[in-house]
Amino acid sequence: MRLDKFICDCTGLTRSQAGKLIRQALVLIDGQPCKQPATQLKPEQQVELDGEVLALTGPRYFVMHKPTGYVCSTDDPDHNTVFVLMDEPRLDKLHTVGRLDLDTTGLLLITDDGQWSHKISSPKHECAKTYRAWLADPVDDSAIRLFAEGVMLRGEKHPTKAAQLEIVSPHECLLTIHEGRYHQVKRMFAAIGNKVEKLHREKIGDFVLDANSLAEGEYRVLTEAEVAAFVG
């Protein structure tokens, strides 16, 4: 890896900023100043910047209890993004695993590991996602069968994959889907003549959001076991 790229990845500096520091002899390789940004580093070499040893951190994995009013993107001209809720270096390297709508709350995974997020969000892996939905009108028991068989969404060519619906009360349901189409939960209920008034994601795979330990707007690092369980 080039020296300037290594410094960028470790610190979040731009390539030009890293190059300037290198040319000013502020960067040491194995204790010796190096002024060439394009220097190729060997794995065993130690790099110091202003007396601090630099090291690449491994992939990062977080779980957030997303509040309403935030979008799942890195930049939005009209709304705050979920990343303003995080105090982490190199936020620009992170991305959300799938997206929750502006007004949807609940379980949100965030990482800089593209392969890990793809295994969770890709439809071919059919990772289950469970939502709690509050509806405008009472839900009839017939919806359980309709969702299990798959429903046609407006503008789509193929019905949804089989989904599991549990009616908690006339206006409250738990819906588990195995794909992630645009606004899918809201569109599924619209397809049977109902409207979602409030939506909250509670579960992805076997991981359940614990609202008692993670309040809206809070996040934490996932444990190694939790990370492995999502793709295991």
mmCIF file of C-alpha atoms in Angstrom:
data_model
loop_
_atom_site.group_PDB
_atom_site.id
_atom_site.type_symbol
_atom_site.label_atom_id
_atom_site.label_comp_id
_atom_site.label_asym_id
_atom_site.label_seq_id
_atom_site.Cartn_x
_atom_site.Cartn_y
_atom_site.Cartn_z
ATOM 1 C CA MET A 1 0.000 0.000 0.000
ATOM 2 C CA ARG A 2 1.219 3.523 -0.777
ATOM 3 C CA LEU A 3 2.316 5.556 2.223
ATOM 4 C CA ASP A 4 -0.078 8.440 1.553
ATOM 5 C CA LYS A 5 -3.060 6.080 1.190
ATOM 6 C CA PHE A 6 -2.111 4.295 4.404
ATOM 7 C CA ILE A 7 -2.117 7.614 6.257
ATOM 8 C CA CYS A 8 -5.469 8.560 4.718
ATOM 9 C CA ASP A 9 -7.037 5.273 5.798
ATOM 10 C CA CYS A 10 -5.668 5.585 9.327
ATOM 11 C CA THR A 11 -6.495 9.249 9.925
ATOM 12 C CA GLY A 12 -9.247 10.321 7.567
ATOM 13 C CA LEU A 13 -6.998 12.947 5.974
ATOM 14 C CA THR A 14 -7.237 13.659 2.259
ATOM 15 C CA ARG A 15 -4.509 12.437 -0.093
ATOM 16 C CA SER A 16 -3.180 15.992 -0.523
ATOM 17 C CA GLN A 17 -3.078 16.583 3.241
ATOM 18 C CA ALA A 18 -1.214 13.324 3.788
ATOM 19 C CA GLY A 19 1.228 14.152 1.014
ATOM 20 C CA LYS A 20 1.984 17.528 2.534
ATOM 21 C CA LEU A 21 2.781 15.971 5.922
ATOM 22 C CA ILE A 22 5.026 13.392 4.281
ATOM 23 C CA ARG A 23 6.970 15.999 2.302
ATOM 24 C CA GLN A 24 7.443 17.996 5.528
ATOM 25 C CA ALA A 25 9.268 14.943 6.979
ATOM 26 C CA LEU A 26 6.640 14.511 9.693
ATOM 27 C CA VAL A 27 6.143 10.856 8.811
ATOM 28 C CA LEU A 28 8.578 8.154 9.920
ATOM 29 C CA ILE A 29 8.912 4.621 8.608
ATOM 30 C CA ASP A 30 10.679 2.386 11.104
ATOM 31 C CA GLY A 31 12.006 5.500 12.803
ATOM 32 C CA GLN A 32 13.362 7.130 9.637
ATOM 33 C CA PRO A 33 11.806 10.176 7.917
ATOM 34 C CA CYS A 34 10.243 9.490 4.541
ATOM 35 C CA LYS A 35 9.398 12.313 2.127
ATOM 36 C CA GLN A 36 7.972 10.248 -0.744
ATOM 37 C CA PRO A 37 4.138 9.874 -0.669
ATOM 38 C CA ALA A 38 4.272 7.031 -3.207
ATOM 39 C CA THR A 39 6.551 4.867 -1.057
ATOM 40 C CA GLN A 40 5.251 1.311 -0.937
ATOM 41 C CA LEU A 41 4.885 -0.007 2.605
ATOM 42 C CA LYS A 42 5.658 -3.546 3.659
ATOM 43 C CA PRO A 43 3.315 -5.233 6.179
ATOM 44 C CA GLU A 44 5.987 -5.407 8.868
ATOM 45 C CA GLN A 45 6.926 -1.710 8.680
ATOM 46 C CA GLN A 46 5.857 0.757 11.383
ATOM 47 C CA VAL A 47 4.584 4.204 10.459
ATOM 48 C CA GLU A 48 4.589 7.179 12.833
ATOM 49 C CA LEU A 49 2.984 10.585 12.434
ATOM 50 C CA ASP A 50 3.925 13.308 14.926
ATOM 51 C CA GLY A 51 5.203 10.626 17.290
ATOM 52 C CA GLU A 52 2.047 8.495 17.103
ATOM 53 C CA VAL A 53 2.172 4.985 15.667
ATOM 54 C CA LEU A 54 -0.515 4.541 13.023
ATOM 55 C CA ALA A 55 -2.436 1.324 12.471
ATOM 56 C CA LEU A 56 -5.336 0.364 10.261
ATOM 57 C CA THR A 57 -8.467 -0.538 12.156
ATOM 58 C CA GLY A 58 -10.501 -3.535 11.098
ATOM 59 C CA PRO A 59 -14.036 -3.328 9.714
ATOM 60 C CA ARG A 60 -16.526 -1.576 11.976
ATOM 61 C CA TYR A 61 -20.014 -2.774 12.857
ATOM 62 C CA PHE A 62 -22.695 -0.813 14.709
ATOM 63 C CA VAL A 63 -26.341 -1.145 15.655
ATOM 64 C CA MET A 64 -28.466 1.990 15.997
ATOM 65 C CA HIS A 65 -31.968 2.618 17.294
ATOM 66 C CA LYS A 66 -33.006 4.946 14.492
ATOM 67 C CA PRO A 67 -35.373 7.767 15.472
ATOM 68 C CA THR A 68 -37.899 9.355 13.169
ATOM 69 C CA GLY A 69 -36.833 12.370 11.132
ATOM 70 C CA TYR A 70 -33.453 11.031 9.953
ATOM 71 C CA VAL A 71 -32.529 9.624 6.554
ATOM 72 C CA CYS A 72 -30.254 6.658 5.867
ATOM 73 C CA SER A 73 -27.806 8.358 3.521
ATOM 74 C CA THR A 74 -24.445 10.049 3.848
ATOM 75 C CA ASP A 75 -25.726 13.383 2.610
ATOM 76 C CA ASP A 76 -29.151 14.981 2.241
ATOM 77 C CA PRO A 77 -29.909 18.652 1.528
ATOM 78 C CA ASP A 78 -33.245 18.613 3.365
ATOM 79 C CA HIS A 79 -32.882 16.290 6.365
ATOM 80 C CA ASN A 80 -30.366 15.182 8.947
ATOM 81 C CA THR A 81 -28.738 11.847 8.234
ATOM 82 C CA VAL A 82 -28.344 9.104 10.835
ATOM 83 C CA PHE A 83 -24.597 9.747 10.778
ATOM 84 C CA VAL A 84 -24.955 13.063 12.621
ATOM 85 C CA LEU A 85 -25.956 10.912 15.606
ATOM 86 C CA MET A 86 -22.582 9.149 15.578
ATOM 87 C CA ASP A 87 -19.275 10.229 17.099
ATOM 88 C CA GLU A 88 -16.855 8.102 15.111
ATOM 89 C CA PRO A 89 -13.818 8.777 12.913
ATOM 90 C CA ARG A 90 -14.101 8.484 9.129
ATOM 91 C CA LEU A 91 -17.871 8.645 9.042
ATOM 92 C CA ASP A 92 -17.689 9.015 5.270
ATOM 93 C CA LYS A 93 -16.516 5.389 5.047
ATOM 94 C CA LEU A 94 -19.624 4.046 6.797
ATOM 95 C CA HIS A 95 -22.934 3.075 5.206
ATOM 96 C CA THR A 96 -26.248 1.723 6.403
ATOM 97 C CA VAL A 97 -27.209 -1.887 5.711
ATOM 98 C CA GLY A 98 -30.335 -1.200 3.702
ATOM 99 C CA ARG A 99 -32.471 1.804 4.548
ATOM 100 C CA LEU A 100 -35.313 2.847 6.785
ATOM 101 C CA ASP A 101 -37.664 5.604 5.654
ATOM 102 C CA LEU A 102 -37.525 9.080 7.160
ATOM 103 C CA ASP A 103 -40.496 8.347 9.424
ATOM 104 C CA THR A 104 -39.594 4.710 10.217
ATOM 105 C CA THR A 105 -37.854 3.907 13.490
ATOM 106 C CA GLY A 106 -35.983 0.937 14.858
ATOM 107 C CA LEU A 107 -33.126 -1.439 14.160
ATOM 108 C CA LEU A 108 -30.477 -0.111 11.795
ATOM 109 C CA LEU A 109 -27.108 -1.714 11.056
ATOM 110 C CA ILE A 110 -24.151 0.454 10.042
ATOM 111 C CA THR A 111 -20.759 -0.706 8.783
ATOM 112 C CA ASP A 112 -17.846 -0.128 6.439
ATOM 113 C CA ASP A 113 -17.766 -3.803 5.428
ATOM 114 C CA GLY A 114 -19.452 -4.009 2.043
ATOM 115 C CA GLN A 115 -19.423 -7.808 1.792
ATOM 116 C CA TRP A 116 -21.047 -8.186 5.214
ATOM 117 C CA SER A 117 -23.807 -5.701 4.423
ATOM 118 C CA HIS A 118 -24.443 -7.300 1.034
ATOM 119 C CA LYS A 119 -25.035 -10.705 2.636
ATOM 120 C CA ILE A 120 -27.663 -9.146 4.882
ATOM 121 C CA SER A 121 -29.414 -6.855 2.417
ATOM 122 C CA SER A 122 -29.218 -8.872 -0.818
ATOM 123 C CA PRO A 123 -32.607 -10.444 -1.679
ATOM 124 C CA LYS A 124 -30.956 -13.730 -2.684
ATOM 125 C CA HIS A 125 -29.850 -14.335 0.901
ATOM 126 C CA GLU A 126 -33.438 -13.842 2.147
ATOM 127 C CA CYS A 127 -32.425 -12.423 5.521
ATOM 128 C CA ALA A 128 -35.612 -12.033 7.561
ATOM 129 C CA LYS A 129 -36.606 -8.564 8.735
ATOM 130 C CA THR A 130 -39.481 -8.049 11.175
ATOM 131 C CA TYR A 131 -41.470 -4.828 11.413
ATOM 132 C CA ARG A 132 -44.146 -3.698 13.841
ATOM 133 C CA ALA A 133 -46.790 -1.755 11.931
ATOM 134 C CA TRP A 134 -49.694 0.317 13.200
ATOM 135 C CA LEU A 135 -52.519 0.548 10.653
ATOM 136 C CA ALA A 136 -55.240 3.058 9.881
ATOM 137 C CA ASP A 137 -57.907 0.355 9.568
ATOM 138 C CA PRO A 138 -58.411 -2.981 11.324
ATOM 139 C CA VAL A 139 -56.536 -5.906 9.750
ATOM 140 C CA ASP A 140 -58.606 -8.905 8.721
ATOM 141 C CA ASP A 141 -57.335 -12.434 9.316
ATOM 142 C CA SER A 142 -57.418 -12.999 5.562
ATOM 143 C CA ALA A 143 -54.300 -10.807 5.287
ATOM 144 C CA ILE A 144 -52.257 -13.607 6.859
ATOM 145 C CA ARG A 145 -52.988 -15.874 3.898
ATOM 146 C CA LEU A 146 -52.584 -13.093 1.329
ATOM 147 C CA PHE A 147 -49.150 -12.134 2.595
ATOM 148 C CA ALA A 148 -48.081 -15.778 2.840
ATOM 149 C CA GLU A 149 -49.028 -16.294 -0.810
ATOM 150 C CA GLY A 150 -47.417 -13.022 -1.954
ATOM 151 C CA VAL A 151 -49.120 -9.839 -3.098
ATOM 152 C CA MET A 152 -48.677 -7.755 -6.223
ATOM 153 C CA LEU A 153 -47.311 -4.312 -5.535
ATOM 154 C CA ARG A 154 -48.172 -1.374 -7.710
ATOM 155 C CA GLY A 155 -45.711 -1.017 -10.575
ATOM 156 C CA GLU A 156 -44.094 -4.424 -9.960
ATOM 157 C CA LYS A 157 -43.981 -7.401 -12.328
ATOM 158 C CA HIS A 158 -43.699 -10.114 -9.682
ATOM 159 C CA PRO A 159 -45.511 -10.686 -6.382
ATOM 160 C CA THR A 160 -43.709 -10.374 -3.084
ATOM 161 C CA LYS A 161 -42.057 -13.414 -1.564
ATOM 162 C CA ALA A 162 -43.949 -15.227 1.162
ATOM 163 C CA ALA A 163 -44.187 -13.068 4.284
ATOM 164 C CA GLN A 164 -45.354 -13.917 7.778
ATOM 165 C CA LEU A 165 -48.027 -11.731 9.343
ATOM 166 C CA GLU A 166 -48.970 -11.824 13.023
ATOM 167 C CA ILE A 167 -51.961 -9.745 14.084
ATOM 168 C CA VAL A 168 -51.239 -8.314 17.543
ATOM 169 C CA SER A 169 -54.431 -6.258 17.740
ATOM 170 C CA PRO A 170 -56.912 -4.953 15.146
ATOM 171 C CA HIS A 171 -54.630 -2.011 14.299
ATOM 172 C CA GLU A 172 -51.206 -3.500 15.132
ATOM 173 C CA CYS A 173 -49.263 -6.233 13.323
ATOM 174 C CA LEU A 174 -45.865 -7.863 13.116
ATOM 175 C CA LEU A 175 -44.727 -8.508 9.556
ATOM 176 C CA THR A 176 -41.643 -10.523 8.619
ATOM 177 C CA ILE A 177 -40.343 -10.133 5.069
ATOM 178 C CA HIS A 178 -37.407 -11.761 3.298
ATOM 179 C CA GLU A 179 -36.585 -9.126 0.716
ATOM 180 C CA GLY A 180 -36.235 -5.360 0.677
ATOM 181 C CA ARG A 181 -38.225 -3.676 -2.052
ATOM 182 C CA TYR A 182 -38.774 0.068 -2.026
ATOM 183 C CA HIS A 183 -41.193 1.003 0.802
ATOM 184 C CA GLN A 184 -42.189 -2.654 0.791
ATOM 185 C CA VAL A 185 -44.095 -2.917 4.077
ATOM 186 C CA LYS A 186 -46.149 0.210 3.400
ATOM 187 C CA ARG A 187 -46.883 -0.930 -0.158
ATOM 188 C CA MET A 188 -47.905 -4.422 0.960
ATOM 189 C CA PHE A 189 -50.541 -3.043 3.304
ATOM 190 C CA ALA A 190 -51.623 -0.554 0.642
ATOM 191 C CA ALA A 191 -52.106 -3.501 -1.733
ATOM 192 C CA ILE A 192 -54.768 -4.920 0.606
ATOM 193 C CA GLY A 193 -56.462 -1.551 1.069
ATOM 194 C CA ASN A 194 -54.879 -0.388 4.319
ATOM 195 C CA LYS A 195 -52.413 2.320 5.322
ATOM 196 C CA VAL A 196 -49.394 2.163 7.623
ATOM 197 C CA GLU A 197 -49.501 5.042 10.075
ATOM 198 C CA LYS A 198 -46.391 4.098 12.049
ATOM 199 C CA LEU A 199 -43.583 1.628 11.332
ATOM 200 C CA HIS A 200 -40.794 0.231 13.509
ATOM 201 C CA ARG A 201 -38.211 -2.426 12.622
ATOM 202 C CA GLU A 202 -37.636 -4.776 15.541
ATOM 203 C CA LYS A 203 -35.551 -7.622 14.183
ATOM 204 C CA ILE A 204 -33.055 -8.623 11.490
ATOM 205 C CA GLY A 205 -32.254 -12.307 11.305
ATOM 206 C CA ASP A 206 -32.132 -13.472 14.913
ATOM 207 C CA PHE A 207 -31.001 -10.095 16.240
ATOM 208 C CA VAL A 208 -33.685 -8.222 18.188
ATOM 209 C CA LEU A 209 -33.418 -4.535 18.999
ATOM 210 C CA ASP A 210 -33.478 -4.057 22.763
ATOM 211 C CA ALA A 211 -35.190 -0.689 23.202
ATOM 212 C CA ASN A 212 -34.564 -0.853 26.950
ATOM 213 C CA SER A 213 -30.787 -0.743 26.538
ATOM 214 C CA LEU A 214 -30.622 1.344 23.360
ATOM 215 C CA ALA A 215 -32.846 4.414 23.317
ATOM 216 C CA GLU A 216 -33.886 6.185 20.108
ATOM 217 C CA GLY A 217 -30.881 7.943 18.601
ATOM 218 C CA GLU A 218 -28.353 5.781 20.456
ATOM 219 C CA TYR A 219 -25.969 3.256 18.928
ATOM 220 C CA ARG A 220 -23.315 0.785 20.005
ATOM 221 C CA VAL A 221 -20.628 -1.462 18.578
ATOM 222 C CA LEU A 222 -21.737 -4.990 17.718
ATOM 223 C CA THR A 223 -19.873 -7.820 19.417
ATOM 224 C CA GLU A 224 -17.846 -10.270 17.332
ATOM 225 C CA ALA A 225 -20.429 -12.956 17.996
ATOM 226 C CA GLU A 226 -23.262 -10.682 16.845
ATOM 227 C CA VAL A 227 -21.399 -9.761 13.660
ATOM 228 C CA ALA A 228 -20.765 -13.425 12.857
ATOM 229 C CA ALA A 229 -24.366 -14.427 13.584
ATOM 230 C CA PHE A 230 -25.756 -12.150 10.874
ATOM 231 C CA VAL A 231 -23.930 -14.021 8.128
ATOM 232 C CA GLY A 232 -23.448 -17.397 9.805
#
